[in-house]
């Protein structure tokens, strides 16, 4: 399976956004790469993860090889200074209601960089009911 | 240019130079490369924060299962209420110690959870660099039935 950020989920309550993200990545350590291919330099893992809303950095971590395969990260941040969108309810979706321009929130963009220099990106809207 | 104009101009220049470059994300792998090759927690701490006194505190909470069926995924939750500049996660079960270094922004609530690999039983240590310049620490032990680094 291709490496990617497979999911970013955001829950917003009391001006606190809880973010969970799942990344599809083998996260091979140097020891694993040596047993698999004989060359420890084949190790490939996420080295840096950042979350941005617009220009503001809300989350930033430098990581090593000791995360699990297909790792899951979660964190929380204050979102009272960002624009929170409104999610449509099921009834509104059924009735074909469309969101107004003013009800679209800011987007959280997660950027992941791995050891081989590939970058993965995924955006998710800050929105609540 | 009269004196008043000159003073306000000079003041503006000083203010510009003082504004920190806060928008850029920090890559600690490039900034502190020695942290990631250190083989013990002590060496990694020294490489990251220099030689400083480490204060053990209960303001850092670590939640980790006492026994894991597999070392390939060990869930670790940790949080702190200390005003922090950086938060680091180390362990002593793997060939190298450093797992992650978080750069704390003003929005960050310092409540994280991750899944890590551990080759054997070991200690998980969370270090927090406070805005007061002191280094705080908390640790938790965990056991694993099967190691996670052999492939």
PDB file of C-alpha atoms in Angstrom:
ATOM      1  CA  UNK A   1       0.000   0.000   0.000  1.00  0.00           C
ATOM      2  CA  UNK A   2       1.226   3.415  -0.861  1.00  0.00           C
ATOM      3  CA  UNK A   3       2.435   5.508   2.033  1.00  0.00           C
ATOM      4  CA  UNK A   4       0.094   8.292   2.951  1.00  0.00           C
ATOM      5  CA  UNK A   5      -1.692  10.055   5.782  1.00  0.00           C
ATOM      6  CA  UNK A   6      -4.781   7.874   5.711  1.00  0.00           C
ATOM      7  CA  UNK A   7      -7.016   9.746   8.130  1.00  0.00           C
ATOM      8  CA  UNK A   8      -7.182  12.947  10.161  1.00  0.00           C
ATOM      9  CA  UNK A   9     -10.111  13.230  12.548  1.00  0.00           C
ATOM     10  CA  UNK A  10     -10.903  16.335  14.557  1.00  0.00           C
ATOM     11  CA  UNK A  11     -13.327  16.660  17.449  1.00  0.00           C
ATOM     12  CA  UNK A  12     -14.063  20.120  18.822  1.00  0.00           C
ATOM     13  CA  UNK A  13     -15.416  20.735  22.286  1.00  0.00           C
ATOM     14  CA  UNK A  14     -15.067  23.773  24.590  1.00  0.00           C
ATOM     15  CA  UNK A  15     -12.575  25.507  22.229  1.00  0.00           C
ATOM     16  CA  UNK A  16     -10.302  22.473  22.340  1.00  0.00           C
ATOM     17  CA  UNK A  17      -9.677  20.494  19.178  1.00  0.00           C
ATOM     18  CA  UNK A  18      -8.626  16.865  19.667  1.00  0.00           C
ATOM     19  CA  UNK A  19      -6.905  15.523  16.598  1.00  0.00           C
ATOM     20  CA  UNK A  20      -6.187  11.879  15.804  1.00  0.00           C
ATOM     21  CA  UNK A  21      -4.323  10.887  12.701  1.00  0.00           C
ATOM     22  CA  UNK A  22      -3.378   7.577  11.160  1.00  0.00           C
ATOM     23  CA  UNK A  23      -0.462   7.251   8.777  1.00  0.00           C
ATOM     24  CA  UNK A  24       0.167   4.328   6.424  1.00  0.00           C
ATOM     25  CA  UNK A  25       3.913   3.873   6.600  1.00  0.00           C
ATOM     26  CA  UNK A  26       6.163   0.820   7.210  1.00  0.00           C
ATOM     27  CA  UNK A  27       8.382   2.749   9.708  1.00  0.00           C
ATOM     28  CA  UNK A  28      11.332   0.351   9.294  1.00  0.00           C
ATOM     29  CA  UNK A  29      14.124   0.706  11.850  1.00  0.00           C
ATOM     30  CA  UNK A  30      17.807   0.343  10.987  1.00  0.00           C
ATOM     31  CA  UNK A  31      17.794  -3.163  12.520  1.00  0.00           C
ATOM     32  CA  UNK A  32      14.733  -4.228  10.519  1.00  0.00           C
ATOM     33  CA  UNK A  33      16.194  -2.844   7.284  1.00  0.00           C
ATOM     34  CA  UNK A  34      19.404  -4.792   7.901  1.00  0.00           C
ATOM     35  CA  UNK A  35      17.576  -8.112   8.344  1.00  0.00           C
ATOM     36  CA  UNK A  36      15.320  -7.451   5.359  1.00  0.00           C
ATOM     37  CA  UNK A  37      17.735  -6.075   2.746  1.00  0.00           C
ATOM     38  CA  UNK A  38      21.165  -6.259   4.382  1.00  0.00           C
ATOM     39  CA  UNK A  39      21.590  -2.501   4.292  1.00  0.00           C
ATOM     40  CA  UNK A  40      20.660  -0.468   7.382  1.00  0.00           C
ATOM     41  CA  UNK A  41      20.499   2.651   5.230  1.00  0.00           C
ATOM     42  CA  UNK A  42      17.267   1.326   3.659  1.00  0.00           C
ATOM     43  CA  UNK A  43      15.464   2.236   6.880  1.00  0.00           C
ATOM     44  CA  UNK A  44      12.585   4.557   6.211  1.00  0.00           C
ATOM     45  CA  UNK A  45      10.483   6.258   8.834  1.00  0.00           C
ATOM     46  CA  UNK A  46       8.649   9.518   9.480  1.00  0.00           C
ATOM     47  CA  UNK A  47      11.139  12.090  10.728  1.00  0.00           C
ATOM     48  CA  UNK A  48       8.963  15.147  11.134  1.00  0.00           C
ATOM     49  CA  UNK A  49       5.287  15.932  11.529  1.00  0.00           C
ATOM     50  CA  UNK A  50       3.718  19.364  11.613  1.00  0.00           C
ATOM     51  CA  UNK A  51       0.167  20.641  11.864  1.00  0.00           C
ATOM     52  CA  UNK A  52      -0.702  24.114  10.612  1.00  0.00           C
ATOM     53  CA  UNK A  53      -3.864  26.189  10.581  1.00  0.00           C
ATOM     54  CA  UNK A  54      -3.234  28.862   7.968  1.00  0.00           C
ATOM     55  CA  UNK A  55       0.232  30.163   8.843  1.00  0.00           C
ATOM     56  CA  UNK A  56       0.093  29.208  12.521  1.00  0.00           C
ATOM     57  CA  UNK A  57       1.934  26.067  13.641  1.00  0.00           C
ATOM     58  CA  UNK A  58      -0.222  24.233  16.191  1.00  0.00           C
ATOM     59  CA  UNK A  59       1.683  20.941  16.386  1.00  0.00           C
ATOM     60  CA  UNK A  60       5.265  20.062  15.678  1.00  0.00           C
ATOM     61  CA  UNK A  61       7.196  16.886  16.426  1.00  0.00           C
ATOM     62  CA  UNK A  62      10.513  15.438  15.298  1.00  0.00           C
ATOM     63  CA  UNK A  63      10.317  11.655  15.406  1.00  0.00           C
ATOM     64  CA  UNK A  64      12.613   8.631  15.349  1.00  0.00           C
ATOM     65  CA  UNK A  65      12.299   5.076  14.005  1.00  0.00           C
ATOM     66  CA  UNK A  66      10.692   3.711  17.189  1.00  0.00           C
ATOM     67  CA  UNK A  67       7.099   4.353  16.236  1.00  0.00           C
ATOM     68  CA  UNK A  68       4.884   1.414  15.385  1.00  0.00           C
ATOM     69  CA  UNK A  69       4.145   0.393  11.819  1.00  0.00           C
ATOM     70  CA  UNK A  70       1.224   2.513  10.520  1.00  0.00           C
ATOM     71  CA  UNK A  71       1.527   4.838  13.517  1.00  0.00           C
ATOM     72  CA  UNK A  72      -1.264   6.760  15.186  1.00  0.00           C
ATOM     73  CA  UNK A  73      -0.618  10.188  16.669  1.00  0.00           C
ATOM     74  CA  UNK A  74      -3.005  12.309  18.640  1.00  0.00           C
ATOM     75  CA  UNK A  75      -2.764  15.746  20.177  1.00  0.00           C
ATOM     76  CA  UNK A  76      -4.929  18.600  21.398  1.00  0.00           C
ATOM     77  CA  UNK A  77      -4.792  22.299  20.677  1.00  0.00           C
ATOM     78  CA  UNK A  78      -6.666  25.488  21.548  1.00  0.00           C
ATOM     79  CA  UNK A  79      -8.808  26.543  18.605  1.00  0.00           C
ATOM     80  CA  UNK A  80     -10.663  29.601  19.970  1.00  0.00           C
ATOM     81  CA  UNK A  81      -8.739  31.966  17.662  1.00  0.00           C
ATOM     82  CA  UNK A  82      -9.569  29.968  14.533  1.00  0.00           C
ATOM     83  CA  UNK A  83     -12.749  29.877  12.527  1.00  0.00           C
ATOM     84  CA  UNK A  84     -14.832  26.792  13.282  1.00  0.00           C
ATOM     85  CA  UNK A  85     -17.136  25.619  10.533  1.00  0.00           C
ATOM     86  CA  UNK A  86     -20.600  24.166  10.979  1.00  0.00           C
ATOM     87  CA  UNK A  87     -21.230  20.576  10.013  1.00  0.00           C
ATOM     88  CA  UNK A  88     -24.565  19.827   8.385  1.00  0.00           C
ATOM     89  CA  UNK A  89     -26.893  17.456  10.181  1.00  0.00           C
ATOM     90  CA  UNK A  90     -28.215  14.334   8.502  1.00  0.00           C
ATOM     91  CA  UNK A  91     -31.630  15.887   7.954  1.00  0.00           C
ATOM     92  CA  UNK A  92     -30.118  18.934   6.259  1.00  0.00           C
ATOM     93  CA  UNK A  93     -28.028  16.691   3.997  1.00  0.00           C
ATOM     94  CA  UNK A  94     -31.157  14.692   3.076  1.00  0.00           C
ATOM     95  CA  UNK A  95     -33.014  17.875   2.211  1.00  0.00           C
ATOM     96  CA  UNK A  96     -30.205  19.112  -0.021  1.00  0.00           C
ATOM     97  CA  UNK A  97     -29.263  22.062   2.185  1.00  0.00           C
ATOM     98  CA  UNK A  98     -25.944  23.566   1.149  1.00  0.00           C
ATOM     99  CA  UNK A  99     -23.591  25.316   3.499  1.00  0.00           C
ATOM    100  CA  UNK A 100     -23.163  29.046   3.253  1.00  0.00           C
ATOM    101  CA  UNK A 101     -19.738  30.466   2.513  1.00  0.00           C
ATOM    102  CA  UNK A 102     -19.629  31.904   6.050  1.00  0.00           C
ATOM    103  CA  UNK A 103     -20.102  28.459   7.627  1.00  0.00           C
ATOM    104  CA  UNK A 104     -16.868  26.987   6.260  1.00  0.00           C
ATOM    105  CA  UNK A 105     -14.130  26.772   8.895  1.00  0.00           C
ATOM    106  CA  UNK A 106     -10.339  26.988   8.746  1.00  0.00           C
ATOM    107  CA  UNK A 107      -8.404  23.948   7.591  1.00  0.00           C
ATOM    108  CA  UNK A 108      -5.820  22.024   9.589  1.00  0.00           C
ATOM    109  CA  UNK A 109      -3.023  20.792   7.325  1.00  0.00           C
ATOM    110  CA  UNK A 110      -0.818  17.935   8.493  1.00  0.00           C
ATOM    111  CA  UNK A 111       2.547  17.628   6.753  1.00  0.00           C
ATOM    112  CA  UNK A 112       4.694  14.524   7.299  1.00  0.00           C
ATOM    113  CA  UNK A 113       8.263  14.075   6.039  1.00  0.00           C
ATOM    114  CA  UNK A 114      10.020  10.717   5.972  1.00  0.00           C
ATOM    115  CA  UNK A 115      13.697   9.735   5.895  1.00  0.00           C
ATOM    116  CA  UNK A 116      13.772   9.262   2.111  1.00  0.00           C
ATOM    117  CA  UNK A 117      12.550  12.844   1.666  1.00  0.00           C
ATOM    118  CA  UNK A 118       8.946  12.133   0.665  1.00  0.00           C
ATOM    119  CA  UNK A 119       6.320  14.466   2.058  1.00  0.00           C
ATOM    120  CA  UNK A 120       2.713  13.585   2.710  1.00  0.00           C
ATOM    121  CA  UNK A 121      -0.011  16.129   3.255  1.00  0.00           C
ATOM    122  CA  UNK A 122      -3.632  16.033   4.302  1.00  0.00           C
ATOM    123  CA  UNK A 123      -6.061  18.813   5.190  1.00  0.00           C
ATOM    124  CA  UNK A 124      -9.120  18.546   7.354  1.00  0.00           C
ATOM    125  CA  UNK A 125     -11.651  21.244   8.176  1.00  0.00           C
ATOM    126  CA  UNK A 126     -12.145  22.505  11.723  1.00  0.00           C
ATOM    127  CA  UNK A 127     -15.882  21.962  12.067  1.00  0.00           C
ATOM    128  CA  UNK A 128     -18.421  20.971  14.673  1.00  0.00           C
ATOM    129  CA  UNK A 129     -22.160  20.557  14.904  1.00  0.00           C
TER     130      UNK A 129
ATOM    131  CA  UNK B   1      15.576  63.845   9.232  1.00  0.00           C
ATOM    132  CA  UNK B   2      14.835  65.476  12.564  1.00  0.00           C
ATOM    133  CA  UNK B   3      15.465  63.894  15.914  1.00  0.00           C
ATOM    134  CA  UNK B   4      11.884  62.692  16.529  1.00  0.00           C
ATOM    135  CA  UNK B   5      11.639  60.951  13.171  1.00  0.00           C
ATOM    136  CA  UNK B   6      15.012  59.338  13.615  1.00  0.00           C
ATOM    137  CA  UNK B   7      14.107  57.985  17.060  1.00  0.00           C
ATOM    138  CA  UNK B   8      10.829  56.427  15.916  1.00  0.00           C
ATOM    139  CA  UNK B   9      12.592  54.922  12.888  1.00  0.00           C
ATOM    140  CA  UNK B  10      15.337  53.416  15.044  1.00  0.00           C
ATOM    141  CA  UNK B  11      12.721  52.127  17.516  1.00  0.00           C
ATOM    142  CA  UNK B  12      10.884  50.389  14.683  1.00  0.00           C
ATOM    143  CA  UNK B  13      14.075  48.711  13.515  1.00  0.00           C
ATOM    144  CA  UNK B  14      14.776  47.390  17.022  1.00  0.00           C
ATOM    145  CA  UNK B  15      11.205  46.086  17.326  1.00  0.00           C
ATOM    146  CA  UNK B  16      11.509  44.314  13.968  1.00  0.00           C
ATOM    147  CA  UNK B  17      14.723  42.583  14.935  1.00  0.00           C
ATOM    148  CA  UNK B  18      13.233  41.405  18.264  1.00  0.00           C
ATOM    149  CA  UNK B  19      10.163  39.661  16.754  1.00  0.00           C
ATOM    150  CA  UNK B  20      10.912  35.928  16.983  1.00  0.00           C
ATOM    151  CA  UNK B  21      10.607  33.710  13.942  1.00  0.00           C
ATOM    152  CA  UNK B  22       7.842  31.670  15.527  1.00  0.00           C
ATOM    153  CA  UNK B  23       6.028  30.575  12.392  1.00  0.00           C
ATOM    154  CA  UNK B  24       8.649  28.092  11.276  1.00  0.00           C
ATOM    155  CA  UNK B  25       8.418  24.504  12.453  1.00  0.00           C
ATOM    156  CA  UNK B  26      11.538  23.225  14.244  1.00  0.00           C
ATOM    157  CA  UNK B  27      13.247  20.095  12.945  1.00  0.00           C
ATOM    158  CA  UNK B  28      15.198  18.707  15.906  1.00  0.00           C
ATOM    159  CA  UNK B  29      16.761  15.991  13.733  1.00  0.00           C
ATOM    160  CA  UNK B  30      18.704  18.711  11.886  1.00  0.00           C
ATOM    161  CA  UNK B  31      19.052  21.031  14.872  1.00  0.00           C
ATOM    162  CA  UNK B  32      20.357  18.425  17.365  1.00  0.00           C
ATOM    163  CA  UNK B  33      21.579  15.390  15.365  1.00  0.00           C
ATOM    164  CA  UNK B  34      23.392  13.858  18.371  1.00  0.00           C
ATOM    165  CA  UNK B  35      20.108  13.251  20.226  1.00  0.00           C
ATOM    166  CA  UNK B  36      19.007  10.628  17.702  1.00  0.00           C
ATOM    167  CA  UNK B  37      22.191   8.536  17.852  1.00  0.00           C
ATOM    168  CA  UNK B  38      22.533   8.579  21.660  1.00  0.00           C
ATOM    169  CA  UNK B  39      22.232   5.078  23.105  1.00  0.00           C
ATOM    170  CA  UNK B  40      21.263   5.920  26.691  1.00  0.00           C
ATOM    171  CA  UNK B  41      18.660   8.266  28.152  1.00  0.00           C
ATOM    172  CA  UNK B  42      21.393  10.231  29.961  1.00  0.00           C
ATOM    173  CA  UNK B  43      23.336  10.831  26.741  1.00  0.00           C
ATOM    174  CA  UNK B  44      20.194  11.846  24.859  1.00  0.00           C
ATOM    175  CA  UNK B  45      19.215  14.278  27.628  1.00  0.00           C
ATOM    176  CA  UNK B  46      22.713  15.750  27.585  1.00  0.00           C
ATOM    177  CA  UNK B  47      22.632  16.130  23.787  1.00  0.00           C
ATOM    178  CA  UNK B  48      19.216  17.764  23.806  1.00  0.00           C
ATOM    179  CA  UNK B  49      19.391  20.057  26.823  1.00  0.00           C
ATOM    180  CA  UNK B  50      23.094  20.201  27.752  1.00  0.00           C
ATOM    181  CA  UNK B  51      24.311  19.292  31.241  1.00  0.00           C
ATOM    182  CA  UNK B  52      21.537  20.416  33.511  1.00  0.00           C
ATOM    183  CA  UNK B  53      19.837  19.288  36.660  1.00  0.00           C
ATOM    184  CA  UNK B  54      16.710  17.226  36.014  1.00  0.00           C
ATOM    185  CA  UNK B  55      13.824  17.651  38.447  1.00  0.00           C
ATOM    186  CA  UNK B  56      11.493  14.700  38.963  1.00  0.00           C
ATOM    187  CA  UNK B  57       7.880  15.895  39.144  1.00  0.00           C
ATOM    188  CA  UNK B  58       4.331  14.572  39.276  1.00  0.00           C
ATOM    189  CA  UNK B  59       3.068  17.382  36.995  1.00  0.00           C
ATOM    190  CA  UNK B  60       3.857  15.119  34.053  1.00  0.00           C
ATOM    191  CA  UNK B  61       1.455  12.221  33.716  1.00  0.00           C
ATOM    192  CA  UNK B  62       2.371   9.119  31.723  1.00  0.00           C
ATOM    193  CA  UNK B  63      -0.188   6.442  30.988  1.00  0.00           C
ATOM    194  CA  UNK B  64       1.221   3.192  29.672  1.00  0.00           C
ATOM    195  CA  UNK B  65       0.003  -0.411  30.089  1.00  0.00           C
ATOM    196  CA  UNK B  66       1.976  -2.373  32.700  1.00  0.00           C
ATOM    197  CA  UNK B  67       2.264  -5.433  30.410  1.00  0.00           C
ATOM    198  CA  UNK B  68       2.057  -5.413  26.598  1.00  0.00           C
ATOM    199  CA  UNK B  69       1.383  -8.550  24.553  1.00  0.00           C
ATOM    200  CA  UNK B  70       3.581  -7.174  21.766  1.00  0.00           C
ATOM    201  CA  UNK B  71       6.382  -4.631  21.719  1.00  0.00           C
ATOM    202  CA  UNK B  72       5.464  -3.662  18.154  1.00  0.00           C
ATOM    203  CA  UNK B  73       2.728  -1.337  19.389  1.00  0.00           C
ATOM    204  CA  UNK B  74       3.024   0.061  22.885  1.00  0.00           C
ATOM    205  CA  UNK B  75       0.465   2.824  23.446  1.00  0.00           C
ATOM    206  CA  UNK B  76       1.870   5.754  25.416  1.00  0.00           C
ATOM    207  CA  UNK B  77      -0.249   8.708  26.542  1.00  0.00           C
ATOM    208  CA  UNK B  78       1.378  11.627  28.282  1.00  0.00           C
ATOM    209  CA  UNK B  79       0.426  15.118  29.301  1.00  0.00           C
ATOM    210  CA  UNK B  80       1.803  17.961  31.368  1.00  0.00           C
ATOM    211  CA  UNK B  81       0.547  21.204  32.860  1.00  0.00           C
ATOM    212  CA  UNK B  82       4.015  22.798  32.974  1.00  0.00           C
ATOM    213  CA  UNK B  83       4.565  25.818  30.708  1.00  0.00           C
ATOM    214  CA  UNK B  84       6.878  24.163  28.254  1.00  0.00           C
ATOM    215  CA  UNK B  85       9.156  24.979  25.358  1.00  0.00           C
ATOM    216  CA  UNK B  86       9.795  21.386  24.331  1.00  0.00           C
ATOM    217  CA  UNK B  87       8.605  17.941  25.392  1.00  0.00           C
ATOM    218  CA  UNK B  88      10.782  14.886  24.733  1.00  0.00           C
ATOM    219  CA  UNK B  89       9.895  11.188  24.865  1.00  0.00           C
ATOM    220  CA  UNK B  90      12.739   8.718  25.550  1.00  0.00           C
ATOM    221  CA  UNK B  91      12.947   5.001  26.353  1.00  0.00           C
ATOM    222  CA  UNK B  92      15.793   2.623  27.237  1.00  0.00           C
ATOM    223  CA  UNK B  93      14.673  -0.624  25.541  1.00  0.00           C
ATOM    224  CA  UNK B  94      15.804   0.098  21.977  1.00  0.00           C
ATOM    225  CA  UNK B  95      19.276   0.547  20.399  1.00  0.00           C
ATOM    226  CA  UNK B  96      18.815   4.325  20.501  1.00  0.00           C
ATOM    227  CA  UNK B  97      16.935   6.261  23.149  1.00  0.00           C
ATOM    228  CA  UNK B  98      15.155   9.171  21.500  1.00  0.00           C
ATOM    229  CA  UNK B  99      11.616   8.616  20.265  1.00  0.00           C
ATOM    230  CA  UNK B 100      10.168  12.078  19.754  1.00  0.00           C
ATOM    231  CA  UNK B 101      10.802  15.734  20.512  1.00  0.00           C
ATOM    232  CA  UNK B 102       7.752  18.009  20.457  1.00  0.00           C
ATOM    233  CA  UNK B 103       8.150  21.716  19.871  1.00  0.00           C
ATOM    234  CA  UNK B 104       5.365  23.318  21.908  1.00  0.00           C
ATOM    235  CA  UNK B 105       3.499  26.196  20.257  1.00  0.00           C
ATOM    236  CA  UNK B 106       1.200  28.620  22.068  1.00  0.00           C
ATOM    237  CA  UNK B 107      -1.836  26.648  20.859  1.00  0.00           C
ATOM    238  CA  UNK B 108      -0.530  23.263  21.992  1.00  0.00           C
ATOM    239  CA  UNK B 109      -2.216  21.793  25.075  1.00  0.00           C
ATOM    240  CA  UNK B 110       0.650  19.327  25.657  1.00  0.00           C
ATOM    241  CA  UNK B 111      -1.538  16.249  25.677  1.00  0.00           C
ATOM    242  CA  UNK B 112      -0.236  13.614  23.310  1.00  0.00           C
ATOM    243  CA  UNK B 113      -0.659   9.951  22.610  1.00  0.00           C
ATOM    244  CA  UNK B 114       1.466   7.779  20.361  1.00  0.00           C
ATOM    245  CA  UNK B 115       2.180   4.116  19.647  1.00  0.00           C
ATOM    246  CA  UNK B 116       5.818   3.119  19.868  1.00  0.00           C
ATOM    247  CA  UNK B 117       7.995   0.039  19.383  1.00  0.00           C
ATOM    248  CA  UNK B 118       9.956  -1.508  22.259  1.00  0.00           C
ATOM    249  CA  UNK B 119      12.455  -4.338  21.870  1.00  0.00           C
ATOM    250  CA  UNK B 120      12.256  -5.459  25.510  1.00  0.00           C
ATOM    251  CA  UNK B 121      11.034  -4.424  28.973  1.00  0.00           C
ATOM    252  CA  UNK B 122      12.059  -0.904  29.758  1.00  0.00           C
ATOM    253  CA  UNK B 123      11.507   2.578  31.097  1.00  0.00           C
ATOM    254  CA  UNK B 124       9.622   5.321  29.296  1.00  0.00           C
ATOM    255  CA  UNK B 125      10.736   8.806  30.242  1.00  0.00           C
ATOM    256  CA  UNK B 126       9.128  12.134  29.415  1.00  0.00           C
ATOM    257  CA  UNK B 127      11.249  15.271  29.766  1.00  0.00           C
ATOM    258  CA  UNK B 128       9.818  18.762  29.699  1.00  0.00           C
ATOM    259  CA  UNK B 129      11.888  21.889  29.138  1.00  0.00           C
ATOM    260  CA  UNK B 130       9.971  24.590  30.985  1.00  0.00           C
ATOM    261  CA  UNK B 131       9.821  28.218  29.918  1.00  0.00           C
ATOM    262  CA  UNK B 132      11.668  28.893  33.215  1.00  0.00           C
ATOM    263  CA  UNK B 133      14.688  27.021  31.800  1.00  0.00           C
ATOM    264  CA  UNK B 134      14.425  24.049  34.168  1.00  0.00           C
ATOM    265  CA  UNK B 135      14.163  20.449  32.981  1.00  0.00           C
ATOM    266  CA  UNK B 136      11.375  18.331  34.464  1.00  0.00           C
ATOM    267  CA  UNK B 137      11.097  14.571  34.188  1.00  0.00           C
ATOM    268  CA  UNK B 138       8.725  11.688  34.862  1.00  0.00           C
ATOM    269  CA  UNK B 139       9.158   8.007  34.111  1.00  0.00           C
ATOM    270  CA  UNK B 140       7.095   4.847  33.874  1.00  0.00           C
ATOM    271  CA  UNK B 141       8.074   1.226  33.484  1.00  0.00           C
ATOM    272  CA  UNK B 142       6.459  -1.252  31.128  1.00  0.00           C
ATOM    273  CA  UNK B 143       6.937  -4.910  30.229  1.00  0.00           C
ATOM    274  CA  UNK B 144       6.618  -6.448  26.793  1.00  0.00           C
ATOM    275  CA  UNK B 145       6.048 -10.120  26.026  1.00  0.00           C
ATOM    276  CA  UNK B 146       7.539  -9.994  22.484  1.00  0.00           C
ATOM    277  CA  UNK B 147       9.944  -7.357  21.167  1.00  0.00           C
ATOM    278  CA  UNK B 148       9.031  -5.042  18.316  1.00  0.00           C
ATOM    279  CA  UNK B 149      12.309  -4.139  16.616  1.00  0.00           C
ATOM    280  CA  UNK B 150      13.506  -7.441  15.122  1.00  0.00           C
ATOM    281  CA  UNK B 151      11.281  -7.344  12.046  1.00  0.00           C
TER     282      UNK B 151
END
